[in-house]
Amino acid sequence: MNSITRIPHRIDRDELFERMHISKDRPNYQKFKNNYQKLFESLPELLNIQATHALKANDEEKKIHKGLCEVSHIVYCLVTLGPKISEQSTAYFAEKDFLNGLMIDAMADILLFNASNDYYDTVKRDVYEEQGYALTLRYSPDDNIIPIQVQKKILEYVKGEALLSVGISTGFMYNPVKTLGYVYGADKNIVLAEKDHDCLMCSNLTCEYRSID
Protein backbone atom coordinates (compact mmCIF):
# COMPACT_ATOMS: atom_id res chain seq x y z
CA MET A 1 0.00 0.00 0.00
CA ASN A 2 1.23 3.49 -0.78
CA SER A 3 2.48 5.39 2.24
CA ILE A 4 1.43 8.68 3.80
CA THR A 5 3.84 11.60 4.00
CA ARG A 6 3.32 14.41 6.50
CA ILE A 7 4.47 17.79 5.22
CA PRO A 8 5.46 20.78 7.40
CA HIS A 9 3.60 23.99 6.68
CA ARG A 10 5.38 26.77 4.79
CA ILE A 11 4.08 30.25 4.04
CA ASP A 12 5.54 33.69 3.40
CA ARG A 13 3.68 36.73 4.70
CA ASP A 14 4.90 39.01 1.91
CA GLU A 15 3.57 36.62 -0.73
CA LEU A 16 0.20 36.48 1.02
CA PHE A 17 -0.04 40.26 1.31
CA GLU A 18 0.86 40.66 -2.33
CA ARG A 19 -1.90 38.26 -3.38
CA MET A 20 -4.36 40.05 -1.11
CA HIS A 21 -3.19 43.48 -2.37
CA ILE A 22 -2.16 44.56 1.12
CA SER A 23 0.55 47.18 0.82
CA LYS A 24 2.57 48.99 3.47
CA ASP A 25 1.07 52.35 2.53
CA ARG A 26 -2.40 51.30 3.66
CA PRO A 27 -3.47 53.04 6.89
CA ASN A 28 -4.52 49.76 8.53
CA TYR A 29 -1.39 47.84 7.54
CA GLN A 30 -0.45 47.16 11.16
CA LYS A 31 -3.87 45.59 11.75
CA PHE A 32 -3.30 43.25 8.81
CA LYS A 33 0.07 42.29 10.26
CA ASN A 34 -1.43 41.57 13.66
CA ASN A 35 -4.22 39.48 12.18
CA TYR A 36 -1.76 37.52 10.11
CA GLN A 37 0.45 36.79 13.10
CA LYS A 38 -2.48 35.45 15.16
CA LEU A 39 -3.62 33.27 12.29
CA PHE A 40 -0.09 32.05 11.67
CA GLU A 41 0.27 31.03 15.31
CA SER A 42 -2.97 29.03 15.07
CA LEU A 43 -1.82 26.97 12.07
CA PRO A 44 -0.41 23.98 14.02
CA GLU A 45 -3.87 23.37 15.45
CA LEU A 46 -5.63 23.81 12.10
CA LEU A 47 -3.39 21.85 9.75
CA ASN A 48 -2.90 18.17 9.08
CA ILE A 49 -0.93 18.29 5.84
CA GLN A 50 -0.65 14.83 4.32
CA ALA A 51 0.18 13.47 0.90
CA THR A 52 0.33 10.17 -0.92
CA HIS A 53 0.98 8.93 -4.45
CA ALA A 54 0.71 5.80 -6.57
CA LEU A 55 2.59 4.61 -9.66
CA LYS A 56 0.28 2.91 -12.17
CA ALA A 57 0.78 1.49 -15.66
CA ASN A 58 -0.46 3.87 -18.36
CA ASP A 59 -2.61 1.20 -19.98
CA GLU A 60 -5.98 2.92 -20.22
CA GLU A 61 -7.26 3.34 -23.77
CA LYS A 62 -8.22 7.01 -23.28
CA LYS A 63 -5.20 9.02 -22.16
CA ILE A 64 -5.80 11.92 -19.81
CA HIS A 65 -3.48 14.40 -21.57
CA LYS A 66 -1.71 14.64 -24.92
CA GLY A 67 1.60 14.98 -23.10
CA LEU A 68 1.05 11.63 -21.38
CA CYS A 69 0.30 9.41 -24.39
CA GLU A 70 3.71 7.78 -24.79
CA VAL A 71 4.89 7.25 -21.20
CA SER A 72 4.65 3.78 -19.70
CA HIS A 73 3.32 4.87 -16.29
CA ILE A 74 1.40 7.62 -14.52
CA VAL A 75 2.09 8.89 -11.00
CA TYR A 76 -1.13 9.93 -9.27
CA CYS A 77 -0.66 12.37 -6.36
CA LEU A 78 -2.97 13.76 -3.68
CA VAL A 79 -2.13 16.44 -1.08
CA THR A 80 -4.53 17.75 1.57
CA LEU A 81 -4.47 20.26 4.42
CA GLY A 82 -7.25 18.46 6.28
CA PRO A 83 -10.68 19.93 7.13
CA LYS A 84 -9.99 22.24 10.07
CA ILE A 85 -8.55 25.25 8.27
CA SER A 86 -11.55 25.50 5.93
CA GLU A 87 -13.91 25.01 8.85
CA GLN A 88 -12.23 27.91 10.63
CA SER A 89 -12.58 30.11 7.56
CA THR A 90 -16.28 29.26 7.35
CA ALA A 91 -16.68 30.05 11.04
CA TYR A 92 -15.11 33.49 10.59
CA PHE A 93 -17.50 34.31 7.75
CA ALA A 94 -20.45 33.12 9.84
CA GLU A 95 -19.33 35.57 12.53
CA LYS A 96 -19.03 38.30 9.84
CA ASP A 97 -15.31 38.47 10.53
CA PHE A 98 -14.55 38.88 6.85
CA LEU A 99 -10.92 39.94 7.24
CA ASN A 100 -9.89 36.79 9.07
CA GLY A 101 -12.13 34.66 6.87
CA LEU A 102 -10.55 35.94 3.68
CA MET A 103 -7.04 35.93 5.07
CA ILE A 104 -7.06 32.38 6.38
CA ASP A 105 -8.62 31.12 3.15
CA ALA A 106 -5.87 32.82 1.14
CA MET A 107 -3.29 31.39 3.53
CA ALA A 108 -4.73 27.91 2.97
CA ASP A 109 -4.37 28.24 -0.80
CA ILE A 110 -0.70 29.18 -0.48
CA LEU A 111 -0.07 26.44 2.09
CA LEU A 112 -1.59 23.83 -0.22
CA PHE A 113 0.38 25.00 -3.24
CA ASN A 114 3.62 25.03 -1.22
CA ALA A 115 2.91 21.58 0.21
CA SER A 116 2.46 20.14 -3.27
CA ASN A 117 5.77 21.72 -4.33
CA ASP A 118 7.54 20.34 -1.27
CA TYR A 119 6.08 16.87 -1.86
CA TYR A 120 7.87 16.67 -5.22
CA ASP A 121 11.13 15.62 -3.54
CA THR A 122 9.36 12.62 -2.00
CA VAL A 123 7.78 11.60 -5.30
CA LYS A 124 11.07 11.98 -7.18
CA ARG A 125 12.99 9.99 -4.58
CA ASP A 126 10.49 7.10 -4.68
CA VAL A 127 9.66 6.95 -8.38
CA TYR A 128 12.89 8.17 -10.00
CA GLU A 129 15.76 7.49 -7.63
CA GLU A 130 14.49 4.20 -6.16
CA GLN A 131 12.43 2.75 -9.03
CA GLY A 132 14.14 4.26 -12.05
CA TYR A 133 11.18 6.02 -13.69
CA ALA A 134 11.99 9.54 -14.85
CA LEU A 135 9.20 12.08 -14.39
CA THR A 136 7.55 14.52 -16.77
CA LEU A 137 6.25 17.89 -15.70
CA ARG A 138 3.22 17.97 -13.44
CA TYR A 139 -0.29 17.98 -14.94
CA SER A 140 -3.43 18.97 -13.03
CA PRO A 141 -7.12 18.49 -13.84
CA ASP A 142 -8.80 21.70 -15.00
CA ASP A 143 -11.60 22.83 -17.24
CA ASN A 144 -9.56 23.05 -20.45
CA ILE A 145 -7.57 19.94 -21.36
CA ILE A 146 -7.67 17.45 -18.48
CA PRO A 147 -11.29 16.77 -17.48
CA ILE A 148 -12.19 17.56 -13.89
CA GLN A 149 -13.52 13.99 -13.67
CA VAL A 150 -9.90 12.85 -13.44
CA GLN A 151 -9.97 14.05 -9.83
CA LYS A 152 -12.06 10.99 -8.98
CA LYS A 153 -9.58 8.68 -10.70
CA ILE A 154 -6.71 10.20 -8.73
CA LEU A 155 -8.60 9.75 -5.48
CA GLU A 156 -9.36 6.10 -6.25
CA TYR A 157 -5.87 5.17 -7.42
CA VAL A 158 -4.11 6.62 -4.36
CA LYS A 159 -6.77 5.25 -2.00
CA GLY A 160 -7.28 8.79 -0.77
CA GLU A 161 -10.52 8.12 1.04
CA ALA A 162 -9.02 5.38 3.19
CA LEU A 163 -5.58 6.93 3.69
CA LEU A 164 -6.28 10.66 3.89
CA SER A 165 -10.03 10.80 4.64
CA VAL A 166 -10.64 12.71 1.42
CA GLY A 167 -14.01 12.39 -0.30
CA ILE A 168 -15.37 13.72 -3.57
CA SER A 169 -18.66 15.35 -4.58
CA THR A 170 -20.88 14.55 -7.55
CA GLY A 171 -19.30 17.59 -9.20
CA PHE A 172 -15.84 16.04 -8.71
CA MET A 173 -14.70 18.51 -6.05
CA TYR A 174 -12.63 17.22 -3.16
CA ASN A 175 -13.68 17.31 0.48
CA PRO A 176 -11.80 18.74 2.36
CA VAL A 177 -11.76 21.51 -0.22
CA LYS A 178 -8.12 22.36 0.43
CA THR A 179 -7.01 19.22 -1.36
CA LEU A 180 -5.03 19.01 -4.60
CA GLY A 181 -4.81 16.11 -7.05
CA TYR A 182 -2.38 15.96 -9.97
CA VAL A 183 -0.32 13.57 -12.08
CA TYR A 184 3.10 13.04 -13.65
CA GLY A 185 4.08 10.86 -16.55
CA ALA A 186 6.78 8.31 -15.67
CA ASP A 187 8.99 6.20 -17.92
CA LYS A 188 12.42 4.56 -17.81
CA ASN A 189 13.17 5.77 -21.33
CA ILE A 190 12.73 9.51 -20.89
CA VAL A 191 14.83 12.26 -19.33
CA LEU A 192 13.79 13.65 -15.95
CA ALA A 193 12.02 16.99 -16.34
CA GLU A 194 14.16 19.87 -15.14
CA LYS A 195 11.47 21.09 -12.73
CA ASP A 196 8.24 20.05 -11.08
CA HIS A 197 5.86 22.17 -13.16
CA ASP A 198 5.94 24.85 -15.81
CA CYS A 199 3.26 27.53 -16.04
CA LEU A 200 3.92 27.85 -19.77
CA MET A 201 2.75 24.25 -20.23
CA CYS A 202 -0.34 24.58 -18.03
CA SER A 203 -3.75 25.10 -19.62
CA ASN A 204 -5.25 26.63 -16.47
CA LEU A 205 -4.92 30.23 -17.61
CA THR A 206 -6.84 31.64 -14.62
CA CYS A 207 -4.65 30.05 -11.94
CA GLU A 208 -3.67 32.70 -9.37
CA TYR A 209 -0.22 31.12 -9.08
CA ARG A 210 0.45 31.37 -12.79
CA SER A 211 3.84 32.98 -13.37
CA ILE A 212 5.15 33.67 -16.85
CA ASP A 213 8.53 35.41 -16.87
Coordinates of C-alpha atoms in Angstrom, one line a residue:
M1 CA 0.0 0.0 0.0
N2 CA 1.2 3.5 -0.8
S3 CA 2.5 5.4 2.2
I4 CA 1.4 8.7 3.8
T5 CA 3.8 11.6 4.0
R6 CA 3.3 14.4 6.5
I7 CA 4.5 17.8 5.2
P8 CA 5.5 20.8 7.4
H9 CA 3.6 24.0 6.7
R10 CA 5.4 26.8 4.8
I11 CA 4.1 30.2 4.0
D12 CA 5.5 33.7 3.4
R13 CA 3.7 36.7 4.7
D14 CA 4.9 39.0 1.9
E15 CA 3.6 36.6 -0.7
L16 CA 0.2 36.5 1.0
F17 CA 0.0 40.3 1.3
E18 CA 0.9 40.7 -2.3
R19 CA -1.9 38.3 -3.4
M20 CA -4.4 40.1 -1.1
H21 CA -3.2 43.5 -2.4
I22 CA -2.2 44.6 1.1
S23 CA 0.6 47.2 0.8
K24 CA 2.6 49.0 3.5
D25 CA 1.1 52.4 2.5
R26 CA -2.4 51.3 3.7
P27 CA -3.5 53.0 6.9
N28 CA -4.5 49.8 8.5
Y29 CA -1.4 47.8 7.5
Q30 CA -0.5 47.2 11.2
K31 CA -3.9 45.6 11.8
F32 CA -3.3 43.2 8.8
K33 CA 0.1 42.3 10.3
N34 CA -1.4 41.6 13.7
N35 CA -4.2 39.5 12.2
Y36 CA -1.8 37.5 10.1
Q37 CA 0.4 36.8 13.1
K38 CA -2.5 35.5 15.2
L39 CA -3.6 33.3 12.3
F40 CA -0.1 32.1 11.7
E41 CA 0.3 31.0 15.3
S42 CA -3.0 29.0 15.1
L43 CA -1.8 27.0 12.1
P44 CA -0.4 24.0 14.0
E45 CA -3.9 23.4 15.4
L46 CA -5.6 23.8 12.1
L47 CA -3.4 21.9 9.8
N48 CA -2.9 18.2 9.1
I49 CA -0.9 18.3 5.8
Q50 CA -0.6 14.8 4.3
A51 CA 0.2 13.5 0.9
T52 CA 0.3 10.2 -0.9
H53 CA 1.0 8.9 -4.4
A54 CA 0.7 5.8 -6.6
L55 CA 2.6 4.6 -9.7
K56 CA 0.3 2.9 -12.2
A57 CA 0.8 1.5 -15.7
N58 CA -0.5 3.9 -18.4
D59 CA -2.6 1.2 -20.0
E60 CA -6.0 2.9 -20.2
E61 CA -7.3 3.3 -23.8
K62 CA -8.2 7.0 -23.3
K63 CA -5.2 9.0 -22.2
I64 CA -5.8 11.9 -19.8
H65 CA -3.5 14.4 -21.6
K66 CA -1.7 14.6 -24.9
G67 CA 1.6 15.0 -23.1
L68 CA 1.1 11.6 -21.4
C69 CA 0.3 9.4 -24.4
E70 CA 3.7 7.8 -24.8
V71 CA 4.9 7.3 -21.2
S72 CA 4.7 3.8 -19.7
H73 CA 3.3 4.9 -16.3
I74 CA 1.4 7.6 -14.5
V75 CA 2.1 8.9 -11.0
Y76 CA -1.1 9.9 -9.3
C77 CA -0.7 12.4 -6.4
L78 CA -3.0 13.8 -3.7
V79 CA -2.1 16.4 -1.1
T80 CA -4.5 17.8 1.6
L81 CA -4.5 20.3 4.4
G82 CA -7.3 18.5 6.3
P83 CA -10.7 19.9 7.1
K84 CA -10.0 22.2 10.1
I85 CA -8.5 25.2 8.3
S86 CA -11.5 25.5 5.9
E87 CA -13.9 25.0 8.8
Q88 CA -12.2 27.9 10.6
S89 CA -12.6 30.1 7.6
T90 CA -16.3 29.3 7.3
A91 CA -16.7 30.1 11.0
Y92 CA -15.1 33.5 10.6
F93 CA -17.5 34.3 7.8
A94 CA -20.4 33.1 9.8
E95 CA -19.3 35.6 12.5
K96 CA -19.0 38.3 9.8
D97 CA -15.3 38.5 10.5
F98 CA -14.5 38.9 6.9
L99 CA -10.9 39.9 7.2
N100 CA -9.9 36.8 9.1
G101 CA -12.1 34.7 6.9
L102 CA -10.6 35.9 3.7
M103 CA -7.0 35.9 5.1
I104 CA -7.1 32.4 6.4
D105 CA -8.6 31.1 3.2
A106 CA -5.9 32.8 1.1
M107 CA -3.3 31.4 3.5
A108 CA -4.7 27.9 3.0
D109 CA -4.4 28.2 -0.8
I110 CA -0.7 29.2 -0.5
L111 CA -0.1 26.4 2.1
L112 CA -1.6 23.8 -0.2
F113 CA 0.4 25.0 -3.2
N114 CA 3.6 25.0 -1.2
A115 CA 2.9 21.6 0.2
S116 CA 2.5 20.1 -3.3
N117 CA 5.8 21.7 -4.3
D118 CA 7.5 20.3 -1.3
Y119 CA 6.1 16.9 -1.9
Y120 CA 7.9 16.7 -5.2
D121 CA 11.1 15.6 -3.5
T122 CA 9.4 12.6 -2.0
V123 CA 7.8 11.6 -5.3
K124 CA 11.1 12.0 -7.2
R125 CA 13.0 10.0 -4.6
D126 CA 10.5 7.1 -4.7
V127 CA 9.7 6.9 -8.4
Y128 CA 12.9 8.2 -10.0
E129 CA 15.8 7.5 -7.6
E130 CA 14.5 4.2 -6.2
Q131 CA 12.4 2.7 -9.0
G132 CA 14.1 4.3 -12.0
Y133 CA 11.2 6.0 -13.7
A134 CA 12.0 9.5 -14.9
L135 CA 9.2 12.1 -14.4
T136 CA 7.6 14.5 -16.8
L137 CA 6.3 17.9 -15.7
R138 CA 3.2 18.0 -13.4
Y139 CA -0.3 18.0 -14.9
S140 CA -3.4 19.0 -13.0
P141 CA -7.1 18.5 -13.8
D142 CA -8.8 21.7 -15.0
D143 CA -11.6 22.8 -17.2
N144 CA -9.6 23.0 -20.4
I145 CA -7.6 19.9 -21.4
I146 CA -7.7 17.5 -18.5
P147 CA -11.3 16.8 -17.5
I148 CA -12.2 17.6 -13.9
Q149 CA -13.5 14.0 -13.7
V150 CA -9.9 12.8 -13.4
Q151 CA -10.0 14.1 -9.8
K152 CA -12.1 11.0 -9.0
K153 CA -9.6 8.7 -10.7
I154 CA -6.7 10.2 -8.7
L155 CA -8.6 9.7 -5.5
E156 CA -9.4 6.1 -6.3
Y157 CA -5.9 5.2 -7.4
V158 CA -4.1 6.6 -4.4
K159 CA -6.8 5.3 -2.0
G160 CA -7.3 8.8 -0.8
E161 CA -10.5 8.1 1.0
A162 CA -9.0 5.4 3.2
L163 CA -5.6 6.9 3.7
L164 CA -6.3 10.7 3.9
S165 CA -10.0 10.8 4.6
V166 CA -10.6 12.7 1.4
G167 CA -14.0 12.4 -0.3
I168 CA -15.4 13.7 -3.6
S169 CA -18.7 15.3 -4.6
T170 CA -20.9 14.5 -7.5
G171 CA -19.3 17.6 -9.2
F172 CA -15.8 16.0 -8.7
M173 CA -14.7 18.5 -6.0
Y174 CA -12.6 17.2 -3.2
N175 CA -13.7 17.3 0.5
P176 CA -11.8 18.7 2.4
V177 CA -11.8 21.5 -0.2
K178 CA -8.1 22.4 0.4
T179 CA -7.0 19.2 -1.4
L180 CA -5.0 19.0 -4.6
G181 CA -4.8 16.1 -7.0
Y182 CA -2.4 16.0 -10.0
V183 CA -0.3 13.6 -12.1
Y184 CA 3.1 13.0 -13.6
G185 CA 4.1 10.9 -16.5
A186 CA 6.8 8.3 -15.7
D187 CA 9.0 6.2 -17.9
K188 CA 12.4 4.6 -17.8
N189 CA 13.2 5.8 -21.3
I190 CA 12.7 9.5 -20.9
V191 CA 14.8 12.3 -19.3
L192 CA 13.8 13.6 -16.0
A193 CA 12.0 17.0 -16.3
E194 CA 14.2 19.9 -15.1
K195 CA 11.5 21.1 -12.7
D196 CA 8.2 20.1 -11.1
H197 CA 5.9 22.2 -13.2
D198 CA 5.9 24.9 -15.8
C199 CA 3.3 27.5 -16.0
L200 CA 3.9 27.8 -19.8
M201 CA 2.7 24.3 -20.2
C202 CA -0.3 24.6 -18.0
S203 CA -3.8 25.1 -19.6
N204 CA -5.3 26.6 -16.5
L205 CA -4.9 30.2 -17.6
T206 CA -6.8 31.6 -14.6
C207 CA -4.6 30.1 -11.9
E208 CA -3.7 32.7 -9.4
Y209 CA -0.2 31.1 -9.1
R210 CA 0.4 31.4 -12.8
S211 CA 3.8 33.0 -13.4
I212 CA 5.1 33.7 -16.8
D213 CA 8.5 35.4 -16.9

